[in-house]
């Protein structure tokens, strides 16, 4: 089966290219009825308010919520993480509509504006155990959110220290009043059942391990609901493993 990528705005092409690199078909999703033809969905990074307005215009939110409730795997990156969160901190009253399902509180634009975007080496032991390769991952944070709090059923996959230059910002001071830990470090990747969320952009690197990790979530979900394991399962085996743990290919921005 194919994996859908919500394709209203943002880095959906980059996700489809990353899926192609590991031998998985990616499909652009813009209409509710298309969700019936895919095994899983990626909600990409982009401008979350614009994405939400377009999704609302196309009446996607009811279908997206139902897709999550059905137990289908969904991965939100950056703006997609905001979509999946049950609660968004710092949002204006009657702010953007959410899909929900992921028991966490996300602060949108926690790391600042577009010009404060950055890259950081992230420790990802759980993903490295599953997919091999180095214990670190090169995270690309573009006007990125951060996860301030998670529920008891949410597994934390990665955290990062807050850069010193941001600790004096009003955004972080505001969140620190409610979430004191957010001054020093924040969560940037989580998993809860069929849902995966990352505050950074794995699709903008040549390291395929997060996409492989998600495809294995898809495999697990299919195996739970189907007895046949030959024709309907996406294979994400050793042939997709990293050839060289030192990835030095350039990162590009959309």
Tab-separated table of C-alpha atoms in Angstrom:
chain	number	residue	atom	x	y	z
A	1	UNK	CA	0.000	0.000	0.000
A	2	UNK	CA	0.995	3.597	-0.497
A	3	UNK	CA	1.790	6.181	2.160
A	4	UNK	CA	-0.011	9.488	1.786
A	5	UNK	CA	1.530	12.906	2.344
A	6	UNK	CA	-0.789	15.840	3.030
A	7	UNK	CA	0.028	18.136	0.116
A	8	UNK	CA	-1.541	21.537	0.701
A	9	UNK	CA	1.681	23.384	1.502
A	10	UNK	CA	5.144	22.781	2.924
A	11	UNK	CA	7.723	20.056	2.356
A	12	UNK	CA	5.456	17.314	0.986
A	13	UNK	CA	7.635	16.790	-2.100
A	14	UNK	CA	10.660	16.175	0.113
A	15	UNK	CA	8.787	13.512	2.089
A	16	UNK	CA	7.679	11.789	-1.103
A	17	UNK	CA	11.286	11.810	-2.333
A	18	UNK	CA	12.467	10.329	0.979
A	19	UNK	CA	9.847	7.565	0.737
A	20	UNK	CA	10.950	6.857	-2.809
A	21	UNK	CA	14.552	6.436	-1.633
A	22	UNK	CA	13.489	3.556	0.634
A	23	UNK	CA	11.290	1.934	-1.993
A	24	UNK	CA	7.896	3.138	-0.736
A	25	UNK	CA	5.284	4.859	-2.893
A	26	UNK	CA	4.229	8.286	-1.633
A	27	UNK	CA	0.905	9.812	-2.708
A	28	UNK	CA	-0.121	13.475	-2.511
A	29	UNK	CA	-3.296	13.824	-0.442
A	30	UNK	CA	-5.630	16.807	-0.908
A	31	UNK	CA	-9.147	15.336	-0.662
A	32	UNK	CA	-10.866	13.406	2.160
A	33	UNK	CA	-11.782	10.479	-0.084
A	34	UNK	CA	-8.111	9.856	-0.898
A	35	UNK	CA	-7.465	8.768	2.693
A	36	UNK	CA	-9.265	5.502	1.985
A	37	UNK	CA	-6.543	4.440	-0.439
A	38	UNK	CA	-3.496	4.759	1.821
A	39	UNK	CA	-1.985	2.725	4.650
A	40	UNK	CA	-0.551	5.684	6.556
A	41	UNK	CA	-0.198	9.457	6.392
A	42	UNK	CA	2.559	12.027	6.817
A	43	UNK	CA	1.613	15.610	7.707
A	44	UNK	CA	4.638	17.651	6.592
A	45	UNK	CA	6.287	20.773	7.881
A	46	UNK	CA	5.260	24.130	6.502
A	47	UNK	CA	3.311	27.170	7.616
A	48	UNK	CA	0.815	25.632	10.027
A	49	UNK	CA	-1.798	28.404	9.837
A	50	UNK	CA	-1.865	28.282	6.034
A	51	UNK	CA	-2.009	24.492	6.037
A	52	UNK	CA	-4.880	24.551	8.537
A	53	UNK	CA	-6.878	27.064	6.486
A	54	UNK	CA	-6.462	25.000	3.334
A	55	UNK	CA	-7.344	21.779	5.159
A	56	UNK	CA	-10.457	23.422	6.560
A	57	UNK	CA	-11.428	24.760	3.133
A	58	UNK	CA	-11.218	21.225	1.707
A	59	UNK	CA	-13.128	19.769	4.701
A	60	UNK	CA	-10.177	17.563	5.650
A	61	UNK	CA	-10.302	17.803	9.437
A	62	UNK	CA	-13.200	15.356	10.066
A	63	UNK	CA	-11.564	12.805	7.765
A	64	UNK	CA	-8.132	13.287	9.339
A	65	UNK	CA	-9.537	12.803	12.842
A	66	UNK	CA	-11.311	9.648	11.730
A	67	UNK	CA	-8.100	8.381	10.121
A	68	UNK	CA	-6.303	8.802	13.461
A	69	UNK	CA	-9.142	7.144	15.413
A	70	UNK	CA	-9.019	4.145	13.072
A	71	UNK	CA	-5.492	3.476	14.302
A	72	UNK	CA	-3.790	4.241	11.010
A	73	UNK	CA	-0.166	5.403	11.457
A	74	UNK	CA	0.269	9.175	11.162
A	75	UNK	CA	3.541	11.114	11.375
A	76	UNK	CA	3.606	14.859	11.850
A	77	UNK	CA	6.811	16.821	11.233
A	78	UNK	CA	7.135	20.410	12.505
A	79	UNK	CA	3.787	21.952	11.495
A	80	UNK	CA	2.426	18.412	11.275
A	81	UNK	CA	3.359	17.895	14.925
A	82	UNK	CA	1.259	20.948	15.807
A	83	UNK	CA	-1.671	19.431	13.874
A	84	UNK	CA	-1.495	16.195	15.886
A	85	UNK	CA	-1.129	17.749	19.339
A	86	UNK	CA	-4.074	17.757	21.725
A	87	UNK	CA	-3.014	21.152	23.068
A	88	UNK	CA	-1.026	24.063	21.652
A	89	UNK	CA	0.548	26.536	24.052
A	90	UNK	CA	0.840	30.196	23.115
A	91	UNK	CA	-1.833	30.047	20.447
A	92	UNK	CA	-4.279	32.909	20.080
A	93	UNK	CA	-7.879	32.430	21.180
A	94	UNK	CA	-9.777	30.518	18.493
A	95	UNK	CA	-6.464	29.696	16.862
A	96	UNK	CA	-5.935	27.131	14.132
A	97	UNK	CA	-7.957	23.937	14.116
A	98	UNK	CA	-6.185	20.765	15.238
A	99	UNK	CA	-6.488	17.102	14.357
A	100	UNK	CA	-5.433	15.988	17.834
A	101	UNK	CA	-4.811	12.487	19.127
A	102	UNK	CA	-1.269	12.987	20.411
A	103	UNK	CA	-1.367	13.530	24.173
A	104	UNK	CA	1.095	16.386	24.408
A	105	UNK	CA	1.361	20.156	24.681
A	106	UNK	CA	3.230	21.822	21.819
A	107	UNK	CA	4.544	25.377	21.770
A	108	UNK	CA	4.464	26.589	18.195
A	109	UNK	CA	7.456	28.710	17.121
A	110	UNK	CA	9.206	27.885	20.404
A	111	UNK	CA	12.625	28.225	18.756
A	112	UNK	CA	11.879	31.608	17.247
A	113	UNK	CA	11.336	33.047	13.807
A	114	UNK	CA	12.511	31.854	10.413
A	115	UNK	CA	15.884	33.590	10.766
A	116	UNK	CA	16.505	31.716	14.038
A	117	UNK	CA	16.285	28.337	12.332
A	118	UNK	CA	19.198	26.040	13.147
A	119	UNK	CA	20.645	22.540	12.929
A	120	UNK	CA	21.593	20.404	15.915
A	121	UNK	CA	22.931	16.930	16.598
A	122	UNK	CA	20.167	14.974	18.343
A	123	UNK	CA	20.670	11.812	20.377
A	124	UNK	CA	18.277	9.178	18.970
A	125	UNK	CA	19.200	5.890	20.711
A	126	UNK	CA	15.780	4.305	20.172
A	127	UNK	CA	15.803	4.954	16.434
A	128	UNK	CA	19.442	3.861	16.183
A	129	UNK	CA	18.582	0.598	17.956
A	130	UNK	CA	15.786	-0.040	15.460
A	131	UNK	CA	17.440	1.164	12.254
A	132	UNK	CA	21.180	1.044	12.935
A	133	UNK	CA	23.560	3.822	12.019
A	134	UNK	CA	25.065	6.398	14.388
A	135	UNK	CA	23.432	7.272	17.741
A	136	UNK	CA	22.965	10.881	16.634
A	137	UNK	CA	20.779	12.499	13.997
A	138	UNK	CA	21.258	15.837	12.250
A	139	UNK	CA	18.069	17.709	13.109
A	140	UNK	CA	16.933	20.632	10.963
A	141	UNK	CA	14.770	23.073	12.954
A	142	UNK	CA	12.945	25.667	10.832
A	143	UNK	CA	10.752	28.063	12.804
A	144	UNK	CA	10.269	24.989	14.898
A	145	UNK	CA	7.828	24.050	17.644
A	146	UNK	CA	8.774	22.195	20.818
A	147	UNK	CA	6.940	19.715	23.022
A	148	UNK	CA	6.602	21.043	26.578
A	149	UNK	CA	4.628	18.247	28.214
A	150	UNK	CA	3.538	14.696	27.384
A	151	UNK	CA	0.968	12.280	28.759
A	152	UNK	CA	1.778	8.999	30.471
A	153	UNK	CA	1.332	6.922	27.303
A	154	UNK	CA	3.674	9.032	25.197
A	155	UNK	CA	7.191	7.723	24.582
A	156	UNK	CA	9.908	10.382	24.376
A	157	UNK	CA	12.293	9.644	21.498
A	158	UNK	CA	14.486	12.773	21.493
A	159	UNK	CA	15.192	15.943	23.461
A	160	UNK	CA	17.449	18.922	22.808
A	161	UNK	CA	18.920	21.602	25.064
A	162	UNK	CA	17.566	25.094	24.524
A	163	UNK	CA	20.251	27.208	22.786
A	164	UNK	CA	21.696	29.834	25.135
A	165	UNK	CA	20.919	32.640	22.708
A	166	UNK	CA	17.202	31.815	22.966
A	167	UNK	CA	16.910	31.602	26.747
A	168	UNK	CA	16.262	35.327	27.063
A	169	UNK	CA	13.480	35.383	24.455
A	170	UNK	CA	9.986	36.371	25.513
A	171	UNK	CA	8.543	33.180	24.026
A	172	UNK	CA	10.673	30.960	26.243
A	173	UNK	CA	10.157	33.159	29.294
A	174	UNK	CA	6.416	32.847	28.770
A	175	UNK	CA	6.442	29.051	28.558
A	176	UNK	CA	8.932	28.743	31.425
A	177	UNK	CA	6.347	30.247	33.808
A	178	UNK	CA	4.102	27.239	33.209
A	179	UNK	CA	6.691	24.627	32.215
A	180	UNK	CA	9.918	25.370	34.165
A	181	UNK	CA	11.861	22.593	32.451
A	182	UNK	CA	11.424	24.312	29.085
A	183	UNK	CA	14.157	26.809	29.944
A	184	UNK	CA	16.881	24.166	29.694
A	185	UNK	CA	15.639	21.382	27.417
A	186	UNK	CA	12.581	20.434	25.406
A	187	UNK	CA	11.203	17.315	23.769
A	188	UNK	CA	11.466	17.187	19.971
A	189	UNK	CA	10.310	13.668	19.050
A	190	UNK	CA	7.606	11.419	20.507
A	191	UNK	CA	5.609	8.290	19.735
A	192	UNK	CA	2.190	7.302	21.035
A	193	UNK	CA	0.687	4.142	19.605
A	194	UNK	CA	0.101	4.788	15.908
A	195	UNK	CA	1.220	8.435	16.100
A	196	UNK	CA	4.736	9.814	15.576
A	197	UNK	CA	5.734	13.446	15.987
A	198	UNK	CA	8.990	15.285	15.280
A	199	UNK	CA	9.648	19.001	15.732
A	200	UNK	CA	12.412	18.881	13.115
A	201	UNK	CA	12.566	17.974	9.406
A	202	UNK	CA	14.040	14.502	8.681
A	203	UNK	CA	12.910	14.855	5.064
A	204	UNK	CA	15.495	17.612	4.531
A	205	UNK	CA	18.421	15.287	5.205
A	206	UNK	CA	19.809	12.238	3.428
A	207	UNK	CA	19.471	10.105	6.579
A	208	UNK	CA	16.468	7.861	5.935
A	209	UNK	CA	16.151	6.285	9.373
A	210	UNK	CA	13.108	8.241	10.585
A	211	UNK	CA	11.205	7.283	7.430
A	212	UNK	CA	12.261	3.653	7.882
A	213	UNK	CA	11.155	3.828	11.504
A	214	UNK	CA	7.736	5.108	10.432
A	215	UNK	CA	7.352	2.442	7.747
A	216	UNK	CA	7.983	-0.228	10.384
A	217	UNK	CA	5.147	1.334	12.383
A	218	UNK	CA	3.021	0.876	9.262
A	219	UNK	CA	4.124	-2.753	8.959
A	220	UNK	CA	3.260	-3.408	12.599
A	221	UNK	CA	-0.206	-1.922	12.178
A	222	UNK	CA	-0.883	-3.966	9.038
A	223	UNK	CA	0.337	-7.160	10.691
A	224	UNK	CA	-2.088	-6.594	13.527
A	225	UNK	CA	-5.088	-6.256	11.229
A	226	UNK	CA	-4.282	-8.679	8.412
A	227	UNK	CA	-3.463	-12.386	8.528
A	228	UNK	CA	-1.808	-12.394	5.118
A	229	UNK	CA	1.783	-11.134	5.411
A	230	UNK	CA	2.965	-11.352	1.822
A	231	UNK	CA	0.962	-9.157	-0.550
A	232	UNK	CA	-0.242	-6.264	1.582
A	233	UNK	CA	2.758	-5.346	3.676
A	234	UNK	CA	5.348	-2.720	2.872
A	235	UNK	CA	8.790	-4.275	3.278
A	236	UNK	CA	11.361	-2.054	4.959
A	237	UNK	CA	14.218	-4.521	5.402
A	238	UNK	CA	17.977	-4.512	5.617
A	239	UNK	CA	18.374	-3.478	1.975
A	240	UNK	CA	17.340	0.009	3.047
A	241	UNK	CA	19.982	0.239	5.757
A	242	UNK	CA	22.472	3.111	5.821
A	243	UNK	CA	25.530	2.429	3.734
A	244	UNK	CA	27.657	4.995	5.501
A	245	UNK	CA	26.860	6.260	9.016
A	246	UNK	CA	28.692	9.526	8.258
A	247	UNK	CA	26.232	11.389	6.028
A	248	UNK	CA	27.686	14.576	4.629
A	249	UNK	CA	25.279	15.340	1.807
A	250	UNK	CA	24.039	18.949	1.718
A	251	UNK	CA	20.804	19.925	3.388
A	252	UNK	CA	18.430	22.083	1.367
A	253	UNK	CA	15.477	24.157	2.466
A	254	UNK	CA	12.119	24.264	0.696
